[in-house]
XYZ file of C-alpha atoms in Angstrom:
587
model
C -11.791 4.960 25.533
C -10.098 7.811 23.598
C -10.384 10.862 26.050
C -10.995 14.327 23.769
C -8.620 17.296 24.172
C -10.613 19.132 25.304
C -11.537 17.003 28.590
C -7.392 17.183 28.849
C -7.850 13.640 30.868
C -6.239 11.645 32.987
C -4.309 8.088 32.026
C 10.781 38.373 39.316
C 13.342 40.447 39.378
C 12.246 42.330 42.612
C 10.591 40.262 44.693
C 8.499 43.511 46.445
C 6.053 42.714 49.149
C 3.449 44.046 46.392
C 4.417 41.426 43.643
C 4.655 38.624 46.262
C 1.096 39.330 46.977
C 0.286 39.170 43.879
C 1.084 35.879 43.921
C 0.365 34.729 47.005
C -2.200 37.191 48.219
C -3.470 39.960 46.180
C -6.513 40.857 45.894
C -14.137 17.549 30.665
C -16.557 17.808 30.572
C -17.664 20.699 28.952
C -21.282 19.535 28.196
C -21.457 18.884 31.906
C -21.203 22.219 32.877
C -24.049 23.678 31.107
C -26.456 21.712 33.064
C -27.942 21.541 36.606
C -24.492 21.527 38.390
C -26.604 19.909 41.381
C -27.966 16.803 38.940
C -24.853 14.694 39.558
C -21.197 14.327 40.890
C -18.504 14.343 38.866
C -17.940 11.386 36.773
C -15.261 8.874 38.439
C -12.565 7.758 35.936
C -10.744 4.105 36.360
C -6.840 6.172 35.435
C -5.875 2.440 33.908
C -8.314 2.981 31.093
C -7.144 6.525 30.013
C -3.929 7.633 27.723
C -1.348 10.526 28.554
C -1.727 13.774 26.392
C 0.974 16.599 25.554
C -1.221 19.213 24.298
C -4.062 20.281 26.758
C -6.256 23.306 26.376
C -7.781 24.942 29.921
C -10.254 27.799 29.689
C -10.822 29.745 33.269
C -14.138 31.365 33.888
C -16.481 32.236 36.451
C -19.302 29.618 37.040
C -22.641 28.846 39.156
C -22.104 25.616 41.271
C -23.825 24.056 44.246
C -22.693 21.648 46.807
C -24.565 20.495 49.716
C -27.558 23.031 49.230
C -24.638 26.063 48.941
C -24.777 27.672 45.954
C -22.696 30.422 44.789
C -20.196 31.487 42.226
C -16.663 29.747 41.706
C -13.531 30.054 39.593
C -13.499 26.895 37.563
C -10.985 25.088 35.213
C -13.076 23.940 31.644
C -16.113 24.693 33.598
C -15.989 21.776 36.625
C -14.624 21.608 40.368
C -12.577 20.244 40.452
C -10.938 20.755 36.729
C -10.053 18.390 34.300
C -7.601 15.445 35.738
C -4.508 16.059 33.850
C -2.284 12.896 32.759
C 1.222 13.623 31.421
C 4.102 10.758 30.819
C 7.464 11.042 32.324
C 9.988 12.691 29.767
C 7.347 13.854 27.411
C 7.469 17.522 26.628
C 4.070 18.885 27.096
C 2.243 22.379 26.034
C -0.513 23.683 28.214
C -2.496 26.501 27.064
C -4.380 28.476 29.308
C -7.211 31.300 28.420
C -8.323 33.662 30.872
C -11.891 34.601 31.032
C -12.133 35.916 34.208
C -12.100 39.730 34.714
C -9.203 39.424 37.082
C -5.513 38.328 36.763
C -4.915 34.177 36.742
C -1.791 31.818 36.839
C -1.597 27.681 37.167
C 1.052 26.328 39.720
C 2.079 22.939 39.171
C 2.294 21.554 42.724
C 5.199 19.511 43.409
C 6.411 19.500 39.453
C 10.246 20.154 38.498
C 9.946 22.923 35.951
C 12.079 25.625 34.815
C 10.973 28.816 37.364
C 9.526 30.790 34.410
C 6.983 28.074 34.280
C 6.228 27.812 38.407
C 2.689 30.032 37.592
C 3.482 32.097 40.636
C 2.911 35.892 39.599
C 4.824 38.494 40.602
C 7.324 36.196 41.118
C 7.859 33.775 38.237
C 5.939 35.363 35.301
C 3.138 38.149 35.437
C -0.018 36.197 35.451
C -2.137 35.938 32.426
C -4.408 39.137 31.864
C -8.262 38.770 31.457
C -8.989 37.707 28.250
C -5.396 36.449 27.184
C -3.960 33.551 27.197
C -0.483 31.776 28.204
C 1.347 28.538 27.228
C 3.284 26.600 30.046
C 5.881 24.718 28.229
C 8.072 21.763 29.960
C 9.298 18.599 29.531
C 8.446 16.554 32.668
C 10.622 14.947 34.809
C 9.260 12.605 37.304
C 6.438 10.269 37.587
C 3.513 9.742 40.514
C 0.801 12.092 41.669
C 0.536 15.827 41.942
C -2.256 18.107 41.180
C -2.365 21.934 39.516
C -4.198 25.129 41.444
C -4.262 28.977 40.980
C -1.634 30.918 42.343
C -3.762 34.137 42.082
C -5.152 35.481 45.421
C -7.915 32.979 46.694
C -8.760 31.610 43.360
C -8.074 28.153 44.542
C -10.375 27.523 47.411
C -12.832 29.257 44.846
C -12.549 26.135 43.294
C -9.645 26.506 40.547
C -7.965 22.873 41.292
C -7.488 19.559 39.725
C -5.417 16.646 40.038
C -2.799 15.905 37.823
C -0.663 12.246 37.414
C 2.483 11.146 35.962
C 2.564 8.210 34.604
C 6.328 6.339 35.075
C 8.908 6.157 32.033
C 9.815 2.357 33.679
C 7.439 -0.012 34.852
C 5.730 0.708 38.197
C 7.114 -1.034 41.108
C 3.733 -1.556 42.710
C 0.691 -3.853 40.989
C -2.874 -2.843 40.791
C -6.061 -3.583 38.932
C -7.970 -0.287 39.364
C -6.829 3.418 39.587
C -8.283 6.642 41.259
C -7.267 10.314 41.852
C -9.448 11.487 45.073
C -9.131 14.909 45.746
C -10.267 16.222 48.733
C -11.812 19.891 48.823
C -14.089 22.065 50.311
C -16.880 24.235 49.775
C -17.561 26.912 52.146
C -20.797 28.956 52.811
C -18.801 31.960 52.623
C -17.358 32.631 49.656
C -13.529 32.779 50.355
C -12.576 36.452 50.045
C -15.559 37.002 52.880
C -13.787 34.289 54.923
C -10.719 35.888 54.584
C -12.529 39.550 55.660
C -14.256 37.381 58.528
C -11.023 35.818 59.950
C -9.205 39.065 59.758
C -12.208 40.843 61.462
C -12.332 38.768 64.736
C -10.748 36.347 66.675
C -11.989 32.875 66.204
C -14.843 33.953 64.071
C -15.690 30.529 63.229
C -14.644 28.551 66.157
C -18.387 27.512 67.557
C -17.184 25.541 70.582
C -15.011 28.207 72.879
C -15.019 27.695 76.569
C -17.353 29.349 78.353
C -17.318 31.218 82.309
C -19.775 28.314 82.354
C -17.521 25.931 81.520
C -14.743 27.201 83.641
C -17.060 27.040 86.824
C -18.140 23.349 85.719
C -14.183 22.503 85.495
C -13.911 23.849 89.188
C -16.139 21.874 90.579
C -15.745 18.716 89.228
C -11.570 19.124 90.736
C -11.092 16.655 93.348
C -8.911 19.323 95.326
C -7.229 22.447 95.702
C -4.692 20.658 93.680
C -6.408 20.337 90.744
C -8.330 23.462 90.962
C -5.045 25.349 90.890
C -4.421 23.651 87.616
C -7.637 24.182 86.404
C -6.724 28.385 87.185
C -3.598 28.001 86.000
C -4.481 26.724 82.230
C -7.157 28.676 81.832
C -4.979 32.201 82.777
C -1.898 30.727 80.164
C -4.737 30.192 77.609
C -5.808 33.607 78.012
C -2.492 35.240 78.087
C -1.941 33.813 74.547
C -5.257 34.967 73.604
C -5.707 31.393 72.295
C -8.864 28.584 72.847
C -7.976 24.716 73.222
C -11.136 24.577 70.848
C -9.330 26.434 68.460
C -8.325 23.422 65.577
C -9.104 25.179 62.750
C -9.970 28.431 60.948
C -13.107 27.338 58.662
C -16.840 27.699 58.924
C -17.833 24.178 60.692
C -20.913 23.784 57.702
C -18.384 24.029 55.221
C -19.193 20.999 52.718
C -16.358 18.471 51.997
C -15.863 16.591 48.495
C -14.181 14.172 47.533
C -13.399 14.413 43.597
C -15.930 17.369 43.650
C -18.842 14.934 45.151
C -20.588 15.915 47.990
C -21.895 13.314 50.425
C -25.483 12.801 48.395
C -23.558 12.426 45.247
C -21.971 9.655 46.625
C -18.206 9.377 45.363
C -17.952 5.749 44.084
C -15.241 3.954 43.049
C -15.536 0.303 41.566
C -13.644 -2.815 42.045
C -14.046 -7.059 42.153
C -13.252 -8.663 45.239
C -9.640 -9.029 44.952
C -8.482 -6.287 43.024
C -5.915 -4.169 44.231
C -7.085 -0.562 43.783
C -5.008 2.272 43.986
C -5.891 5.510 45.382
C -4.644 8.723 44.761
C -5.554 10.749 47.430
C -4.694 14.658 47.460
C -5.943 17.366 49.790
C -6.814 20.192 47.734
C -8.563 21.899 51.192
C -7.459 25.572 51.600
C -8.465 25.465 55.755
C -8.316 21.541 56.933
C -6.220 18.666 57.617
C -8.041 15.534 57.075
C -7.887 12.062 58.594
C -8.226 9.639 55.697
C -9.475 5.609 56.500
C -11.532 3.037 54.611
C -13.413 1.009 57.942
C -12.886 -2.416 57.063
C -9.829 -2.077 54.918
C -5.839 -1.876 55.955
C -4.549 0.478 53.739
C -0.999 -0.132 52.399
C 0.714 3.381 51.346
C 3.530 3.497 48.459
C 3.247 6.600 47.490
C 3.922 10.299 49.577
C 4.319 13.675 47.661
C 4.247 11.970 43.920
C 7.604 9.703 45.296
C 7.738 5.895 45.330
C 8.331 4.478 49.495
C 8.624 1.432 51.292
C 5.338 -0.172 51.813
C 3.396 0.844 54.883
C 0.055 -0.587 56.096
C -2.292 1.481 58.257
C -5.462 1.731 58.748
C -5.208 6.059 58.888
C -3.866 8.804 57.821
C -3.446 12.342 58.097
C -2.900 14.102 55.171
C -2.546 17.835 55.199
C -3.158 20.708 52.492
C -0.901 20.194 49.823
C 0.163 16.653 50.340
C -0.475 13.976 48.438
C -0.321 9.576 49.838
C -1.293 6.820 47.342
C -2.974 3.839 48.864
C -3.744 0.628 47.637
C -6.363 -1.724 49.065
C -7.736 -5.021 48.480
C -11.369 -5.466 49.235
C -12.113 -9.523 49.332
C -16.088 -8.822 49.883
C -19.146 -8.057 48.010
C -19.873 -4.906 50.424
C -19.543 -1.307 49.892
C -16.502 0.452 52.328
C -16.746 4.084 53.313
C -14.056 6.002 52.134
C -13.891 8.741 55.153
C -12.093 11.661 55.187
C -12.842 13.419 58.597
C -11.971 16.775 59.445
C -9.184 17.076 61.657
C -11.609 19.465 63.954
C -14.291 16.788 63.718
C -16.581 19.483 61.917
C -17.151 17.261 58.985
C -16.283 14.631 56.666
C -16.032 13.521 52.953
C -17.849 10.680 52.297
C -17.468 8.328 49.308
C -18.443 4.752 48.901
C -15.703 1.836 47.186
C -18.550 -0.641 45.752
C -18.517 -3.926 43.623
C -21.205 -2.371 41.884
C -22.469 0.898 40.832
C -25.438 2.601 42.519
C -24.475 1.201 46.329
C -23.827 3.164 49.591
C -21.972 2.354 52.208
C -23.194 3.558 55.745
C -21.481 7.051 56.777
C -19.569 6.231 60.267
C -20.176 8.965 62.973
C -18.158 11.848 63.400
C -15.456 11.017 66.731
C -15.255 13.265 69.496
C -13.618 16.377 69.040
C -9.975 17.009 70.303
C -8.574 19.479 72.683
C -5.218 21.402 72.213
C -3.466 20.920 75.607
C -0.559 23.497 76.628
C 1.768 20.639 76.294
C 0.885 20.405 72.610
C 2.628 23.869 72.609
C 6.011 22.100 74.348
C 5.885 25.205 76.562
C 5.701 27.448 74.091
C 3.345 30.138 76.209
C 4.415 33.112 74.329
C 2.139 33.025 71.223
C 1.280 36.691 71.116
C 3.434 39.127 69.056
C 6.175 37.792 67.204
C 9.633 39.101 68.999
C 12.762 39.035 67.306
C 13.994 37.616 63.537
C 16.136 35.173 63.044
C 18.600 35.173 60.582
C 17.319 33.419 57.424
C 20.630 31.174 57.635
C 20.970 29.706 60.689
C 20.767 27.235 63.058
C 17.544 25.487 63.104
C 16.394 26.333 66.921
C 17.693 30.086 65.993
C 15.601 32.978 67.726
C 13.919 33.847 70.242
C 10.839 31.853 71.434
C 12.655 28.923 69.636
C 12.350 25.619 71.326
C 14.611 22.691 71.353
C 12.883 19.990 69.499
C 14.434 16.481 68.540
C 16.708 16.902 65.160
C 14.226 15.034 62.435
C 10.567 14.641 61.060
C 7.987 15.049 64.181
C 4.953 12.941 63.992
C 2.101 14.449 62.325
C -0.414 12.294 64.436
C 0.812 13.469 67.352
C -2.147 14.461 70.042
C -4.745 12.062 68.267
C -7.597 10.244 69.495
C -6.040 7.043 69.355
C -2.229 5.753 69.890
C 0.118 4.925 67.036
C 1.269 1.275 66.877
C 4.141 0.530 65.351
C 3.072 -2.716 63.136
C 5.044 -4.686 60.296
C 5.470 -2.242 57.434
C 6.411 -4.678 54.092
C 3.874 -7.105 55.049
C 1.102 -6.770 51.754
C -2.427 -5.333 53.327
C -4.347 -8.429 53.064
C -1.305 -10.399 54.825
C -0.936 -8.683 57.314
C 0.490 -11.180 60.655
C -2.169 -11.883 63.310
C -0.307 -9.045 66.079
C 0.325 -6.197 63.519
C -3.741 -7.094 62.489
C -5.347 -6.356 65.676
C -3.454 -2.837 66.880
C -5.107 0.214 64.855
C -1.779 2.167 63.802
C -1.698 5.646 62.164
C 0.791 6.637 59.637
C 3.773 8.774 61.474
C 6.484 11.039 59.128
C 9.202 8.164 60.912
C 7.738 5.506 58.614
C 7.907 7.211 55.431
C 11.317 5.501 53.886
C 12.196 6.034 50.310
C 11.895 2.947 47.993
C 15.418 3.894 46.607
C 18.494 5.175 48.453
C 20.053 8.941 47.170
C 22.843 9.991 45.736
C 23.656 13.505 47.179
C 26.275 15.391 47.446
C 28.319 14.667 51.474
C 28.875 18.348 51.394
C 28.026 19.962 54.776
C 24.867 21.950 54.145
C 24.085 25.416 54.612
C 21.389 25.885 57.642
C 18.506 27.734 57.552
C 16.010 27.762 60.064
C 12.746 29.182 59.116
C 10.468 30.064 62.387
C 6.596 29.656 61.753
C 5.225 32.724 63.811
C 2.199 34.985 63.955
C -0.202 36.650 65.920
C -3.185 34.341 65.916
C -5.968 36.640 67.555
C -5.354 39.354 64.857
C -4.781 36.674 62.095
C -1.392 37.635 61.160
C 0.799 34.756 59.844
C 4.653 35.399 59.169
C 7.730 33.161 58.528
C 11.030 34.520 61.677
C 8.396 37.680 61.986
C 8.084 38.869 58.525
C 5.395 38.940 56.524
C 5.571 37.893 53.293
C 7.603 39.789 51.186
C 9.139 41.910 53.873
C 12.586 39.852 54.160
C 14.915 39.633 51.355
C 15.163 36.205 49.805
C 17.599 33.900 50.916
C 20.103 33.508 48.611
C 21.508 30.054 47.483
C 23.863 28.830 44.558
C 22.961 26.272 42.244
C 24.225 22.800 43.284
C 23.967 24.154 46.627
C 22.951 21.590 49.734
C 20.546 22.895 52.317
C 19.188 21.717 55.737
C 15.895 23.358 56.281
C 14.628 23.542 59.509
C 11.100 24.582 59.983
C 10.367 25.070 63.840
C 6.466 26.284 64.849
C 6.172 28.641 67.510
C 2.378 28.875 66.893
C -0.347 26.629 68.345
C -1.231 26.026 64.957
C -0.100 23.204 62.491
C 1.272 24.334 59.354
C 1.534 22.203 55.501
C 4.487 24.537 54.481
C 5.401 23.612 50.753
C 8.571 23.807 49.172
C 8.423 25.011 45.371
C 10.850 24.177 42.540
C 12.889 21.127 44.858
C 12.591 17.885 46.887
C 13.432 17.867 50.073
C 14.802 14.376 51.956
C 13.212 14.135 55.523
C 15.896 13.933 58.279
C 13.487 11.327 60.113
C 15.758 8.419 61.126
C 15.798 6.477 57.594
C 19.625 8.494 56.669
C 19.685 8.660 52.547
C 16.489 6.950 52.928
C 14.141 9.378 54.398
C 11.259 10.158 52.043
C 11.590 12.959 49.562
C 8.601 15.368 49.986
C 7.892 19.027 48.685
C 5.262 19.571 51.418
C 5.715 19.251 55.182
C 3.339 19.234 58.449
C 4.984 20.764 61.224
C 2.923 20.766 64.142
C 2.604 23.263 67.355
C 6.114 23.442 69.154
C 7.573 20.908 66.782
C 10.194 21.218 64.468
C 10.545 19.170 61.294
C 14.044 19.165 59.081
C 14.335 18.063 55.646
C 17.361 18.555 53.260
C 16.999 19.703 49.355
C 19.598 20.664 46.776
C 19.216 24.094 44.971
C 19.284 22.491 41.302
C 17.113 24.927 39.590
C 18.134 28.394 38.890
C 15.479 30.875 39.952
C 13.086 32.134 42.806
C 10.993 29.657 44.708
C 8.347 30.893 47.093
C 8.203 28.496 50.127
C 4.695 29.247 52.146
C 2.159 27.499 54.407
C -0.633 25.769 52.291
C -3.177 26.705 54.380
C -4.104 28.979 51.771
C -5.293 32.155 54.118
C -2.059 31.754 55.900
C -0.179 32.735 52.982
C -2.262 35.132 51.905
C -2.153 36.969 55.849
C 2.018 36.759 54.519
C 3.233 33.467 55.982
C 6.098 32.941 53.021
C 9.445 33.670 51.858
C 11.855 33.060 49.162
C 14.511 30.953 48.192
C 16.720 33.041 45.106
C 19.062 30.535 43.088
C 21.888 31.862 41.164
C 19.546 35.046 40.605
C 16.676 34.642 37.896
C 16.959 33.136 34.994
C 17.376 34.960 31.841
C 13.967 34.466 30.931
C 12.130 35.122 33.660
């Protein structure tokens, strides 16, 4: 199967807070398209069976789509949501040509790729954006292997639905075997279009959060105390609630109907992905959601994961993940029966799920588990951190990572990303293949943690001591204002860095909020226990009063935006800048 061209398959200088935004916040299956968008999912591609390209045309327009009875208007790459999966081979030089016909401004960011900065697709920062009705060729020669994907840059044009995946197939032979291959990403689809979420969020607190306690529920709490004890407590957590102007229901910003997809499929369209009992089938799982974490798990499969952020790791079987905006984990399974398995990704809020099936044959279903009870935030999720109304102080953009005020002391390394879920985390045998797995390790249900992420291959980096800078994740939630040390974006000069420099990054959450906060232009080694073996990631969950510390070199000349990936976040301001060696020539 020859894929066409067109189907492009799979297999600046001042960085003002108005250019910034303009990045951040201002603001195939051609044939397919022209039909009932409603008819049918999008098709599901076996990666094995398709060929690298370096030439790829894109055309961005403005398109009718519906998911889950929700129709409305989205921003679309060659006409789909999600766009064309991209495949590229390490160390080929490849052209990408992009036309605009959209009546606004566009860009492409390559998530997670090394490219020169000019090429990054960030306006206002890296290049101007591509004008309605022009067009703009990213040129590069790429320069690792594994999976990534490819979004807008431009305002909210990316939960509108301008995303795709994109995977690199490796110049050397891959060090993991499998018979089948999938990209999955995960997306949603929101009543609202997103600029009115945006307006909505902005316009009150917790405008989507149906579940906040109630007098009702406070007088239910009372009297179910068994004594003054515990009705003191009771008082006590409700008043520190209130003073932050915060809800334990409060897990996520979205509309609880939004629709979740998996490889633009809603739940009736029924995601399916083949395989014969035995195979090992890779999948490439990416979440593409602009508002939600999701927990990822295939009932009745262990799932062994080799893959986080595009970069090879030790083996690790679990049976769930957590996998926030911007991140990427490659699985591989082994299904030994003639069943379908549910391939569940479940709203970290419990508001929803994407639902796919992994069949023998096409045209079967597996049975949709329930949705689990929804979680509580507890004031000890905060570590004590009871101050979460306006941001006080700035740190300095280079210093020590617990830096500022509000700043709490936090273990030195990767915090777990599971941490507060619904079920315990059991440390199991992690090289052990999935089907293999010894009889102890089999019967304890273990989630993956950021500790078990070790690189497949040790690093060479420089030993020089590196330069701290501690970045504090702040805001005011209630008025849904989002800032990185109390700036919003654009506000604080960059941070300024020299090429071949070393950096420790410590990212420390003052917020009862988790944050995804990707890293642009570098890879950054996780300080999680494993020394020169902690995983190399270029997006990182730090959750509420947690603090997670990863170490990158400053090898590209340029400017770098580093943001949260919850895409409203960055567009309330939650980003900065990282300036190497000033900008290139040609940027």
């Amino acid at each position: 199967m020859k894929p066409s061209p067109a189907a492009a398959t799979l297999t600046p200088p001042t960085l003002s807070r108005r250019t910034l935004l303009g990045g951040l916040g201002a603001g195939s299956l051609v044939a397919l398209a022209a039909l009932p968008r409603r008819a049918f999912g999008m098709p599901v591609f076996d990666l094995t069976r398709l060929v690298p390209q370096t030439v790829v045309e894109l055309t961005i327009e403005e398109t009718d789509l519906e998911f889950g009875g929700i129709r409305r208007k989205a921003k679309t790459i060659n006409g789909t949501v999600p766009g064309p999966t991209l495949c590229f081979h390490e160390g080929d030089a490849v052209t990408v040509r992009v036309t605009n016909k959209l009546s606004e401004d566009t860009s492409i960011h390559w998530h997670g790729l090394k490219v020169p900065a000019n090429m990054d697709g960030v306006p206002g920062v890296s290049f101007a954006g591509i004008k309605p009705g022009d067009s703009f060729e990213y040129r590069f020669t790429v320069q690792q292997s594994g999976t990534y994907w490819y979004h807008s840059h431009s305002g909210l044009q990316e939960p509108e639905g301008m995303y795709a995946p994109l995977v690199i197939l490796p110049r050397h032979r891959d060090p993991f075997q499998f018979d089948r291959d999938y990209a999955i990403l995960i997306s949603e689809w929101t009543p609202d279009a997103p600029p009115a979420v945006y307006r909505n969020l902005k316009k009150i607190d917790g405008y989507y959060n149906y579940h906040k306690r109630t007098l009702i529920d406070f007088y239910r709490e009372l009297q179910n105390a068994p004594d003054n004890a515990a009705r003191r407590r009771v008082m006590d957590e409700r008043l520190a609630w209130m003073r932050m102007r915060m809800d334990p229901t409060d897990l996520s910003d979205g509309p609880e109907d939004t629709v979740f997809l998996l490889q633009g499929n809603d739940a009736d369209q029924n995601y399916t992905a083949l395989f014969e009992p035995g195979e090992r089938v890779r999948l490439r799982l990416i979440n593409g959601t602009a508002l939600t974490f999701m927990d990822v798990r295939i009932p009745g499969l262990r799932m062994t994961v080799v893959q986080a952020d595009g970069q090879n790791i030790e083996p690790v079987v679990v049976d769930e993940l957590r996998i926030g905006n911007g991140e990427t984990y490659d699985v591989i399974v082994q299904p030994y029966e003639m069943r379908a398995y549910p391939i569940v990704a479940e709203a970290m809020a419990r508001t929803g799920m994407a639902l796919g099936t992994l069949a023998p044959r096409a045209g079967m279903r597996a049975e949709a588990p329930p949705l689990r009870e929804r979680p509580l935030r507890t004031l000890a999720d905060m570590a004590g951190h009871t101050g979460h109304g306006e941001a006080s102080g700035v740190a300095p953009a280079a210093t020590g990572p617990h830096a500022g005020p509000g700043a709490k002391t936090a273990p030195t390394g990767a915090t777990d990303p599971h941490a507060g879920h619904d079920m315990p985390m059991v440390m199991g045998d992690t090289m052990q293949p999935a089907h293999a797995m010894p009889p102890a390790a089999q019967s304890a249900y273990r989630k993956l943690s950021y500790a078990d992420l070790r690189s497949l291959a040790s690093s060479h980096e420089s030993a020089e001591a590196p330069l701290e800078v501690g970045v504090r994740l702040t805001g005011v939630m209630w008025r849904y204002i989002w800032t990185l040390n109390g700036e919003k974006l654009g506000e604080a000069q960059p941070v300024k860095l020299k090429r071949g420099q070393r950096v420790r990054l410590s990212m420390v959450n003052e917020t009862m909020m988790e944050h995804p906060m990707h890293l642009h232009g570098f890879f950054a080694r996780l300080v999680n226990g494993q020394g020169d073996r902690g995983a190399l990631k270029h997006t990182f969950i730090v959750n509420p009063g947690q603090t997670v510390v990863a170490d990158f070199t400053a090898d590209e000349a340029g400017a770098w935006v580093f943001h949260c990936h919850l895409f409203y976040h960055a567009m309330a301001g939650m980003g900065m800048a990282f300036l190497v060696d000033g900008l290139p020539a040609r940027s």
